[in-house]
Short mmCIF file of N, CA and C in Angstrom, two decimals:
data_model
loop_
_atom_site.label_atom_id
_atom_site.label_comp_id
_atom_site.label_asym_id
_atom_site.label_seq_id
_atom_site.Cartn_x
_atom_site.Cartn_y
_atom_site.Cartn_z
N MET R 300 0.81 -1.16 0.00
CA MET R 300 0.00 0.00 0.00
C MET R 300 0.87 1.26 0.00
N ARG R 301 1.93 1.15 0.71
CA ARG R 301 2.84 2.26 0.74
C ARG R 301 3.38 2.56 -0.65
N SER R 302 3.68 1.55 -1.44
CA SER R 302 4.19 1.78 -2.76
C SER R 302 3.13 2.39 -3.66
N LEU R 303 1.84 2.03 -3.43
CA LEU R 303 0.77 2.63 -4.20
C LEU R 303 0.65 4.11 -3.89
N HIS R 304 0.74 4.48 -2.61
CA HIS R 304 0.71 5.90 -2.23
C HIS R 304 1.89 6.66 -2.81
N LEU R 305 3.05 6.04 -2.78
CA LEU R 305 4.24 6.67 -3.31
C LEU R 305 4.11 6.87 -4.83
N LEU R 306 3.57 5.88 -5.53
CA LEU R 306 3.36 5.98 -6.96
C LEU R 306 2.36 7.09 -7.30
N ILE R 307 1.26 7.17 -6.57
CA ILE R 307 0.26 8.22 -6.78
C ILE R 307 0.88 9.58 -6.51
N LEU R 308 1.66 9.73 -5.45
CA LEU R 308 2.32 10.99 -5.10
C LEU R 308 3.28 11.41 -6.21
N ILE R 309 4.02 10.48 -6.78
CA ILE R 309 4.96 10.79 -7.86
C ILE R 309 4.20 11.23 -9.11
N LEU R 310 3.10 10.54 -9.45
CA LEU R 310 2.32 10.90 -10.62
C LEU R 310 1.67 12.27 -10.46
N VAL R 311 1.11 12.54 -9.28
CA VAL R 311 0.48 13.84 -9.03
C VAL R 311 1.54 14.94 -9.04
N SER R 312 2.68 14.72 -8.47
CA SER R 312 3.75 15.72 -8.42
C SER R 312 4.26 16.05 -9.82
N SER R 313 4.47 15.04 -10.67
CA SER R 313 4.97 15.35 -11.99
C SER R 313 3.92 15.99 -12.86
N ALA R 314 2.64 15.71 -12.64
CA ALA R 314 1.58 16.38 -13.39
C ALA R 314 1.49 17.83 -12.97
N ALA R 315 1.65 18.12 -11.71
CA ALA R 315 1.55 19.49 -11.21
C ALA R 315 2.76 20.31 -11.58
N PHE R 316 3.91 19.71 -11.64
CA PHE R 316 5.12 20.46 -11.91
C PHE R 316 5.79 20.07 -13.23
N GLY R 317 5.11 19.35 -14.09
CA GLY R 317 5.69 18.84 -15.32
C GLY R 317 5.99 19.92 -16.34
N GLN R 318 5.20 21.00 -16.44
CA GLN R 318 5.42 22.05 -17.43
C GLN R 318 5.74 23.34 -16.70
N THR R 319 7.01 23.67 -16.59
CA THR R 319 7.43 24.87 -15.88
C THR R 319 7.79 26.00 -16.83
N GLN R 320 7.80 25.74 -18.14
CA GLN R 320 8.02 26.80 -19.11
C GLN R 320 7.40 26.43 -20.45
N ALA R 321 7.20 27.47 -21.28
CA ALA R 321 6.67 27.26 -22.62
C ALA R 321 7.41 28.22 -23.55
N THR R 322 7.49 27.88 -24.80
CA THR R 322 8.21 28.70 -25.77
C THR R 322 7.32 28.97 -26.98
N ALA R 323 7.38 30.22 -27.45
CA ALA R 323 6.73 30.60 -28.70
C ALA R 323 7.79 31.26 -29.57
N THR R 324 7.53 31.40 -30.83
CA THR R 324 8.50 32.02 -31.73
C THR R 324 7.86 33.19 -32.47
N PHE R 325 8.67 34.04 -33.06
CA PHE R 325 8.19 35.15 -33.87
C PHE R 325 9.19 35.40 -34.99
N THR R 326 8.76 36.19 -35.97
CA THR R 326 9.65 36.61 -37.04
C THR R 326 9.77 38.13 -36.98
N ALA R 327 10.73 38.69 -37.65
CA ALA R 327 10.94 40.14 -37.67
C ALA R 327 11.05 40.61 -39.12
N SER R 328 10.67 41.86 -39.34
CA SER R 328 10.82 42.45 -40.68
C SER R 328 11.03 43.94 -40.54
N VAL R 329 11.49 44.55 -41.59
CA VAL R 329 11.66 46.00 -41.64
C VAL R 329 11.39 46.42 -43.09
N THR R 330 10.78 47.60 -43.25
CA THR R 330 10.54 48.16 -44.58
C THR R 330 11.35 49.45 -44.69
N ILE R 331 12.21 49.52 -45.67
CA ILE R 331 13.00 50.72 -45.91
C ILE R 331 12.19 51.61 -46.86
N ILE R 332 11.92 52.84 -46.42
CA ILE R 332 11.13 53.75 -47.24
C ILE R 332 12.04 54.60 -48.12
N GLU R 333 11.44 55.17 -49.13
CA GLU R 333 12.14 56.09 -50.03
C GLU R 333 12.61 57.29 -49.21
N PRO R 334 13.90 57.67 -49.31
CA PRO R 334 14.35 58.87 -48.60
C PRO R 334 13.60 60.11 -49.11
N ILE R 335 13.33 61.03 -48.23
CA ILE R 335 12.66 62.27 -48.64
C ILE R 335 13.70 63.19 -49.28
N GLY R 336 13.30 63.89 -50.32
CA GLY R 336 14.20 64.81 -51.01
C GLY R 336 13.43 66.05 -51.45
N ILE R 337 14.15 67.13 -51.67
CA ILE R 337 13.53 68.38 -52.11
C ILE R 337 14.44 69.04 -53.14
N THR R 338 13.83 69.59 -54.19
CA THR R 338 14.55 70.32 -55.23
C THR R 338 13.83 71.63 -55.52
N ASN R 339 14.62 72.68 -55.70
CA ASN R 339 14.08 73.98 -56.09
C ASN R 339 13.79 73.94 -57.58
N THR R 340 12.56 74.32 -57.98
CA THR R 340 12.20 74.33 -59.41
C THR R 340 12.00 75.75 -59.94
N ALA R 341 11.89 76.75 -59.06
CA ALA R 341 11.79 78.16 -59.49
C ALA R 341 12.21 79.06 -58.34
N GLU R 342 12.95 80.10 -58.66
CA GLU R 342 13.39 81.07 -57.65
C GLU R 342 12.29 82.10 -57.39
N MET R 343 12.35 82.73 -56.23
CA MET R 343 11.39 83.79 -55.88
C MET R 343 11.80 85.08 -56.59
N ASN R 344 10.81 85.72 -57.25
CA ASN R 344 11.08 86.96 -57.95
C ASN R 344 9.88 87.88 -57.81
N PHE R 345 10.07 88.96 -57.06
CA PHE R 345 9.00 89.95 -56.88
C PHE R 345 8.84 90.81 -58.13
N ALA R 346 9.77 90.73 -59.06
CA ALA R 346 9.78 91.47 -60.31
C ALA R 346 9.98 92.96 -60.06
N ALA R 347 9.60 93.78 -61.00
CA ALA R 347 9.88 95.22 -60.93
C ALA R 347 8.83 95.96 -60.11
N LEU R 348 9.34 96.88 -59.26
CA LEU R 348 8.50 97.70 -58.39
C LEU R 348 8.97 99.15 -58.47
N ASP R 349 8.07 100.08 -58.28
CA ASP R 349 8.43 101.50 -58.14
C ASP R 349 8.24 101.85 -56.68
N ALA R 350 9.33 102.21 -55.99
CA ALA R 350 9.30 102.45 -54.54
C ALA R 350 8.39 103.60 -54.14
N LYS R 351 8.34 104.65 -54.94
CA LYS R 351 7.56 105.86 -54.62
C LYS R 351 7.71 106.22 -53.15
N SER R 352 6.62 106.24 -52.38
CA SER R 352 6.68 106.64 -50.96
C SER R 352 6.84 105.44 -50.03
N GLY R 353 7.19 104.27 -50.58
CA GLY R 353 7.46 103.10 -49.74
C GLY R 353 6.19 102.34 -49.38
N GLY R 354 6.38 101.18 -48.82
CA GLY R 354 5.27 100.32 -48.44
C GLY R 354 5.72 98.87 -48.47
N SER R 355 4.80 97.98 -48.71
CA SER R 355 5.15 96.57 -48.76
C SER R 355 4.49 95.90 -49.96
N VAL R 356 5.07 94.77 -50.36
CA VAL R 356 4.52 93.96 -51.45
C VAL R 356 4.50 92.52 -50.96
N ILE R 357 3.34 91.92 -51.03
CA ILE R 357 3.18 90.50 -50.70
C ILE R 357 3.19 89.74 -52.01
N LEU R 358 4.04 88.72 -52.08
CA LEU R 358 4.05 87.80 -53.20
C LEU R 358 3.42 86.51 -52.68
N THR R 359 2.24 86.16 -53.18
CA THR R 359 1.54 84.97 -52.70
C THR R 359 2.15 83.72 -53.34
N PRO R 360 1.93 82.56 -52.74
CA PRO R 360 2.39 81.32 -53.35
C PRO R 360 1.75 81.07 -54.73
N ASP R 361 0.67 81.76 -55.04
CA ASP R 361 0.01 81.62 -56.35
C ASP R 361 0.52 82.63 -57.37
N ASN R 362 1.66 83.27 -57.10
CA ASN R 362 2.31 84.23 -58.00
C ASN R 362 1.53 85.53 -58.18
N ASP R 363 0.75 85.90 -57.20
CA ASP R 363 0.07 87.21 -57.22
C ASP R 363 0.84 88.17 -56.34
N ARG R 364 0.88 89.45 -56.76
CA ARG R 364 1.51 90.49 -55.94
C ARG R 364 0.44 91.44 -55.43
N LEU R 365 0.55 91.79 -54.16
CA LEU R 365 -0.38 92.72 -53.54
C LEU R 365 0.44 93.84 -52.91
N ALA R 366 0.25 95.07 -53.41
CA ALA R 366 1.03 96.21 -52.92
C ALA R 366 0.21 97.01 -51.92
N SER R 367 0.90 97.54 -50.90
CA SER R 367 0.25 98.46 -49.96
C SER R 367 1.18 99.65 -49.75
N GLY R 368 0.62 100.73 -49.27
CA GLY R 368 1.40 101.96 -49.13
C GLY R 368 1.55 102.61 -50.49
N GLY R 369 2.71 103.22 -50.72
CA GLY R 369 2.93 103.94 -51.97
C GLY R 369 3.66 103.16 -53.04
N VAL R 370 3.92 101.88 -52.85
CA VAL R 370 4.64 101.08 -53.85
C VAL R 370 3.72 100.81 -55.03
N GLU R 371 4.28 100.92 -56.25
CA GLU R 371 3.52 100.58 -57.45
C GLU R 371 4.16 99.38 -58.12
N LEU R 372 3.33 98.49 -58.66
CA LEU R 372 3.79 97.28 -59.34
C LEU R 372 3.98 97.57 -60.82
N ALA R 373 5.14 97.21 -61.36
CA ALA R 373 5.40 97.38 -62.79
C ALA R 373 4.83 96.18 -63.54
N ASP R 374 4.30 96.44 -64.73
CA ASP R 374 3.72 95.37 -65.56
C ASP R 374 4.80 94.72 -66.43
N GLY R 375 4.43 93.56 -66.99
CA GLY R 375 5.26 92.92 -67.99
C GLY R 375 6.53 92.28 -67.48
N THR R 376 6.56 91.93 -66.22
CA THR R 376 7.76 91.30 -65.67
C THR R 376 7.43 89.91 -65.12
N ASN R 377 8.43 89.06 -65.03
CA ASN R 377 8.23 87.69 -64.54
C ASN R 377 8.12 87.65 -63.02
N VAL R 378 6.92 87.46 -62.54
CA VAL R 378 6.67 87.30 -61.10
C VAL R 378 6.70 85.81 -60.81
N SER R 379 7.38 85.42 -59.72
CA SER R 379 7.45 84.00 -59.42
C SER R 379 7.65 83.75 -57.93
N ALA R 380 6.74 82.98 -57.34
CA ALA R 380 6.97 82.46 -56.00
C ALA R 380 8.04 81.37 -56.14
N ALA R 381 8.77 81.10 -55.06
CA ALA R 381 9.72 79.99 -55.09
C ALA R 381 8.93 78.69 -55.20
N SER R 382 9.39 77.76 -56.02
CA SER R 382 8.68 76.49 -56.21
C SER R 382 9.61 75.33 -55.89
N PHE R 383 9.01 74.26 -55.35
CA PHE R 383 9.79 73.10 -54.93
C PHE R 383 9.08 71.81 -55.32
N ARG R 384 9.87 70.77 -55.60
CA ARG R 384 9.36 69.42 -55.82
C ARG R 384 9.93 68.55 -54.71
N VAL R 385 9.03 67.81 -54.06
CA VAL R 385 9.43 66.93 -52.96
C VAL R 385 9.21 65.49 -53.43
N THR R 386 10.19 64.64 -53.17
CA THR R 386 10.05 63.22 -53.48
C THR R 386 10.10 62.42 -52.19
N GLY R 387 9.36 61.31 -52.17
CA GLY R 387 9.36 60.48 -50.98
C GLY R 387 8.46 59.28 -51.15
N GLN R 388 8.20 58.61 -50.06
CA GLN R 388 7.43 57.38 -50.05
C GLN R 388 5.96 57.66 -50.32
N GLN R 389 5.42 57.01 -51.35
CA GLN R 389 4.01 57.18 -51.69
C GLN R 389 3.13 56.82 -50.49
N GLY R 390 2.12 57.66 -50.24
CA GLY R 390 1.19 57.44 -49.15
C GLY R 390 1.64 58.08 -47.84
N PHE R 391 2.87 58.57 -47.75
CA PHE R 391 3.35 59.22 -46.55
C PHE R 391 3.03 60.72 -46.62
N SER R 392 3.08 61.39 -45.48
CA SER R 392 2.89 62.84 -45.45
C SER R 392 4.19 63.48 -44.98
N PHE R 393 4.31 64.78 -45.23
CA PHE R 393 5.52 65.50 -44.85
C PHE R 393 5.16 66.87 -44.30
N ALA R 394 6.07 67.45 -43.54
CA ALA R 394 5.92 68.80 -43.00
C ALA R 394 6.95 69.71 -43.67
N ILE R 395 6.60 70.98 -43.76
CA ILE R 395 7.46 71.98 -44.40
C ILE R 395 7.87 73.00 -43.34
N SER R 396 9.16 73.30 -43.28
CA SER R 396 9.67 74.37 -42.42
C SER R 396 10.19 75.48 -43.32
N LEU R 397 9.61 76.67 -43.16
CA LEU R 397 10.00 77.83 -43.97
C LEU R 397 11.00 78.69 -43.20
N PRO R 398 11.69 79.59 -43.91
CA PRO R 398 12.59 80.51 -43.20
C PRO R 398 11.80 81.32 -42.15
N GLN R 399 12.44 81.57 -41.03
CA GLN R 399 11.82 82.34 -39.95
C GLN R 399 12.52 83.69 -39.82
N GLY R 400 11.80 84.68 -39.36
CA GLY R 400 12.40 85.99 -39.13
C GLY R 400 12.53 86.81 -40.40
N GLU R 401 13.45 87.75 -40.34
CA GLU R 401 13.66 88.67 -41.46
C GLU R 401 15.00 88.39 -42.14
N TYR R 402 15.01 88.54 -43.46
CA TYR R 402 16.22 88.41 -44.25
C TYR R 402 16.39 89.70 -45.03
N HIS R 403 17.59 89.90 -45.58
CA HIS R 403 17.85 91.12 -46.34
C HIS R 403 18.14 90.79 -47.79
N LEU R 404 17.54 91.59 -48.66
CA LEU R 404 17.91 91.62 -50.07
C LEU R 404 18.81 92.85 -50.20
N THR R 405 19.95 92.71 -50.85
CA THR R 405 20.90 93.82 -50.90
C THR R 405 21.22 94.24 -52.33
N ASN R 406 21.58 95.51 -52.42
CA ASN R 406 22.10 96.11 -53.64
C ASN R 406 23.15 97.10 -53.17
N GLY R 407 24.40 96.64 -53.14
CA GLY R 407 25.46 97.48 -52.58
C GLY R 407 25.21 97.66 -51.09
N SER R 408 25.09 98.91 -50.65
CA SER R 408 24.85 99.18 -49.23
C SER R 408 23.36 99.32 -48.92
N GLN R 409 22.52 99.20 -49.93
CA GLN R 409 21.07 99.32 -49.76
C GLN R 409 20.45 97.95 -49.42
N ASN R 410 19.43 97.96 -48.54
CA ASN R 410 18.77 96.72 -48.13
C ASN R 410 17.26 96.83 -48.27
N ILE R 411 16.64 95.70 -48.51
CA ILE R 411 15.19 95.55 -48.47
C ILE R 411 14.92 94.36 -47.55
N ILE R 412 13.94 94.49 -46.67
CA ILE R 412 13.60 93.39 -45.75
C ILE R 412 12.66 92.41 -46.43
N LEU R 413 12.98 91.13 -46.29
CA LEU R 413 12.16 90.02 -46.79
C LEU R 413 11.69 89.24 -45.57
N LYS R 414 10.37 88.99 -45.46
CA LYS R 414 9.85 88.34 -44.25
C LYS R 414 8.50 87.68 -44.53
N ASP R 415 7.91 87.10 -43.50
CA ASP R 415 6.54 86.53 -43.53
C ASP R 415 6.35 85.52 -44.66
N PHE R 416 7.12 84.46 -44.62
CA PHE R 416 7.06 83.42 -45.65
C PHE R 416 5.79 82.59 -45.51
N THR R 417 5.18 82.24 -46.64
CA THR R 417 3.96 81.43 -46.65
C THR R 417 4.07 80.34 -47.71
N THR R 418 3.26 79.32 -47.58
CA THR R 418 3.24 78.24 -48.58
C THR R 418 1.80 77.92 -48.94
N ASN R 419 1.61 77.37 -50.11
CA ASN R 419 0.27 76.99 -50.54
C ASN R 419 -0.19 75.67 -49.93
N LEU R 420 0.65 74.99 -49.15
CA LEU R 420 0.27 73.72 -48.55
C LEU R 420 -0.01 73.80 -47.05
N ASP R 421 -0.12 74.96 -46.48
CA ASP R 421 -0.41 75.12 -45.05
C ASP R 421 0.56 74.35 -44.16
N GLY R 422 1.80 74.24 -44.57
CA GLY R 422 2.82 73.64 -43.72
C GLY R 422 3.00 72.15 -43.84
N SER R 423 2.16 71.46 -44.62
CA SER R 423 2.35 70.01 -44.78
C SER R 423 1.73 69.55 -46.09
N GLY R 424 2.07 68.32 -46.49
CA GLY R 424 1.52 67.77 -47.72
C GLY R 424 1.59 66.26 -47.72
N ASN R 425 1.04 65.65 -48.74
CA ASN R 425 1.03 64.19 -48.89
C ASN R 425 1.64 63.82 -50.23
N PHE R 426 2.28 62.65 -50.26
CA PHE R 426 2.85 62.15 -51.51
C PHE R 426 1.80 61.36 -52.27
N SER R 427 1.60 61.74 -53.50
CA SER R 427 0.73 61.00 -54.40
C SER R 427 1.61 60.63 -55.58
N GLY R 428 1.84 59.37 -55.77
CA GLY R 428 2.74 58.96 -56.85
C GLY R 428 4.20 59.20 -56.51
N GLY R 429 4.53 59.44 -55.23
CA GLY R 429 5.91 59.62 -54.81
C GLY R 429 6.45 61.03 -54.94
N THR R 430 5.64 61.99 -55.45
CA THR R 430 6.10 63.38 -55.55
C THR R 430 5.01 64.34 -55.10
N ALA R 431 5.43 65.51 -54.72
CA ALA R 431 4.51 66.60 -54.38
C ALA R 431 5.21 67.90 -54.74
N GLU R 432 4.42 68.93 -55.00
CA GLU R 432 4.98 70.23 -55.33
C GLU R 432 4.33 71.28 -54.46
N PHE R 433 5.10 72.31 -54.12
CA PHE R 433 4.54 73.43 -53.37
C PHE R 433 5.31 74.70 -53.72
N ARG R 434 4.71 75.84 -53.39
CA ARG R 434 5.29 77.14 -53.67
C ARG R 434 5.38 77.96 -52.38
N VAL R 435 6.32 78.89 -52.36
CA VAL R 435 6.56 79.73 -51.19
C VAL R 435 6.51 81.19 -51.61
N GLY R 436 5.72 81.97 -50.90
CA GLY R 436 5.66 83.41 -51.10
C GLY R 436 6.22 84.12 -49.87
N ALA R 437 6.28 85.47 -49.93
CA ALA R 437 6.81 86.25 -48.82
C ALA R 437 6.40 87.71 -49.00
N THR R 438 6.88 88.54 -48.11
CA THR R 438 6.61 89.98 -48.15
C THR R 438 7.93 90.74 -48.16
N VAL R 439 8.01 91.81 -48.96
CA VAL R 439 9.15 92.73 -48.90
C VAL R 439 8.67 94.08 -48.41
N GLU R 440 9.53 94.72 -47.62
CA GLU R 440 9.27 96.07 -47.11
C GLU R 440 10.15 97.04 -47.89
N ILE R 441 9.51 97.97 -48.60
CA ILE R 441 10.22 98.93 -49.45
C ILE R 441 10.24 100.29 -48.75
N GLU R 442 11.44 100.87 -48.62
CA GLU R 442 11.59 102.18 -48.00
C GLU R 442 11.20 103.28 -48.99
N PRO R 443 10.72 104.42 -48.50
CA PRO R 443 10.44 105.54 -49.40
C PRO R 443 11.72 105.93 -50.16
N GLY R 444 11.60 106.12 -51.47
CA GLY R 444 12.76 106.51 -52.26
C GLY R 444 13.84 105.45 -52.34
N GLN R 445 13.49 104.18 -52.17
CA GLN R 445 14.48 103.08 -52.24
C GLN R 445 15.29 103.23 -53.52
N GLN R 446 16.61 103.10 -53.41
CA GLN R 446 17.51 103.26 -54.56
C GLN R 446 17.16 102.24 -55.65
N PRO R 447 17.13 102.67 -56.92
CA PRO R 447 16.90 101.74 -58.03
C PRO R 447 18.03 100.70 -58.12
N GLY R 448 17.68 99.54 -58.63
CA GLY R 448 18.67 98.49 -58.82
C GLY R 448 18.06 97.13 -58.50
N THR R 449 18.84 96.10 -58.73
CA THR R 449 18.40 94.73 -58.45
C THR R 449 18.89 94.34 -57.06
N TYR R 450 17.98 93.89 -56.23
CA TYR R 450 18.27 93.48 -54.86
C TYR R 450 18.19 91.95 -54.78
N ASN R 451 19.24 91.33 -54.24
CA ASN R 451 19.31 89.87 -54.14
C ASN R 451 19.54 89.45 -52.70
N SER R 452 19.09 88.25 -52.38
CA SER R 452 19.33 87.72 -51.04
C SER R 452 20.84 87.52 -50.85
N ILE R 453 21.29 87.73 -49.63
CA ILE R 453 22.72 87.62 -49.32
C ILE R 453 23.17 86.17 -49.47
N GLY R 454 22.34 85.24 -49.07
CA GLY R 454 22.65 83.81 -49.19
C GLY R 454 21.39 83.07 -49.57
N GLU R 455 21.48 81.77 -49.53
CA GLU R 455 20.32 80.95 -49.85
C GLU R 455 19.40 80.89 -48.64
N LEU R 456 18.11 80.83 -48.90
CA LEU R 456 17.12 80.76 -47.84
C LEU R 456 16.67 79.30 -47.67
N PRO R 457 16.66 78.79 -46.43
CA PRO R 457 16.38 77.37 -46.23
C PRO R 457 14.90 77.01 -46.20
N VAL R 458 14.53 75.98 -46.93
CA VAL R 458 13.20 75.36 -46.86
C VAL R 458 13.47 73.88 -46.59
N THR R 459 12.91 73.36 -45.51
CA THR R 459 13.18 71.99 -45.10
C THR R 459 11.90 71.18 -45.11
N VAL R 460 11.99 69.93 -45.52
CA VAL R 460 10.85 69.01 -45.46
C VAL R 460 11.27 67.78 -44.66
N HIS R 461 10.33 67.20 -43.96
CA HIS R 461 10.60 65.94 -43.25
C HIS R 461 9.31 65.16 -43.12
N TYR R 462 9.45 63.84 -43.01
CA TYR R 462 8.28 62.99 -42.85
C TYR R 462 7.59 63.31 -41.53
N ASN R 463 6.25 63.28 -41.55
CA ASN R 463 5.48 63.44 -40.31
C ASN R 463 5.53 62.15 -39.52
#
C-alpha cells in the first residue's frame, strides 16, 4: 500500500510540476522607405516695383503680388513664387519648415527686408505617386525713395521638409 501511495504521489507531483516553461517564436521584418528629397524648381522673384513713398509687397504662393502703401507694381515682368518638388514614399505625409524671421535683399549698401514666408500647402503635404509640389511666397518692405537696382538675397534661404 505504501508503494501505491508513493506511486500516486509521484504521478500527481509530476503532473503538477511537469510544465514549468513554454516557448513561442516570432519573425521580424523591416521596410525601408524612399528617402525624402527636395529640389528647387523656381526662384522667388518679386519682379519690378516702383518704390515711390514706400510700403510693402506681398508675393503669394500663387504668383500674385499685392502692394500696400505707396509702392507701385510694374507690368510685364516675370513674377514667381519659389517652387519646390518633394520626393518620398508614396502614401506618406511630410511637413514643411519655412525661413523664420527677417532676411535682407541687398544692392550694394542698400537693403530691403524680406519676411513673412507662406506656402500653398499650409505647412504640410502628402505624396501621391511619390512626388509633391509646393510654392513659397513672402513679403518685402520697401523704404520711401528706395535706390533703383536689383536686390538679391545675401545667401540661400532654407526650406526643409521631413516625414510626419
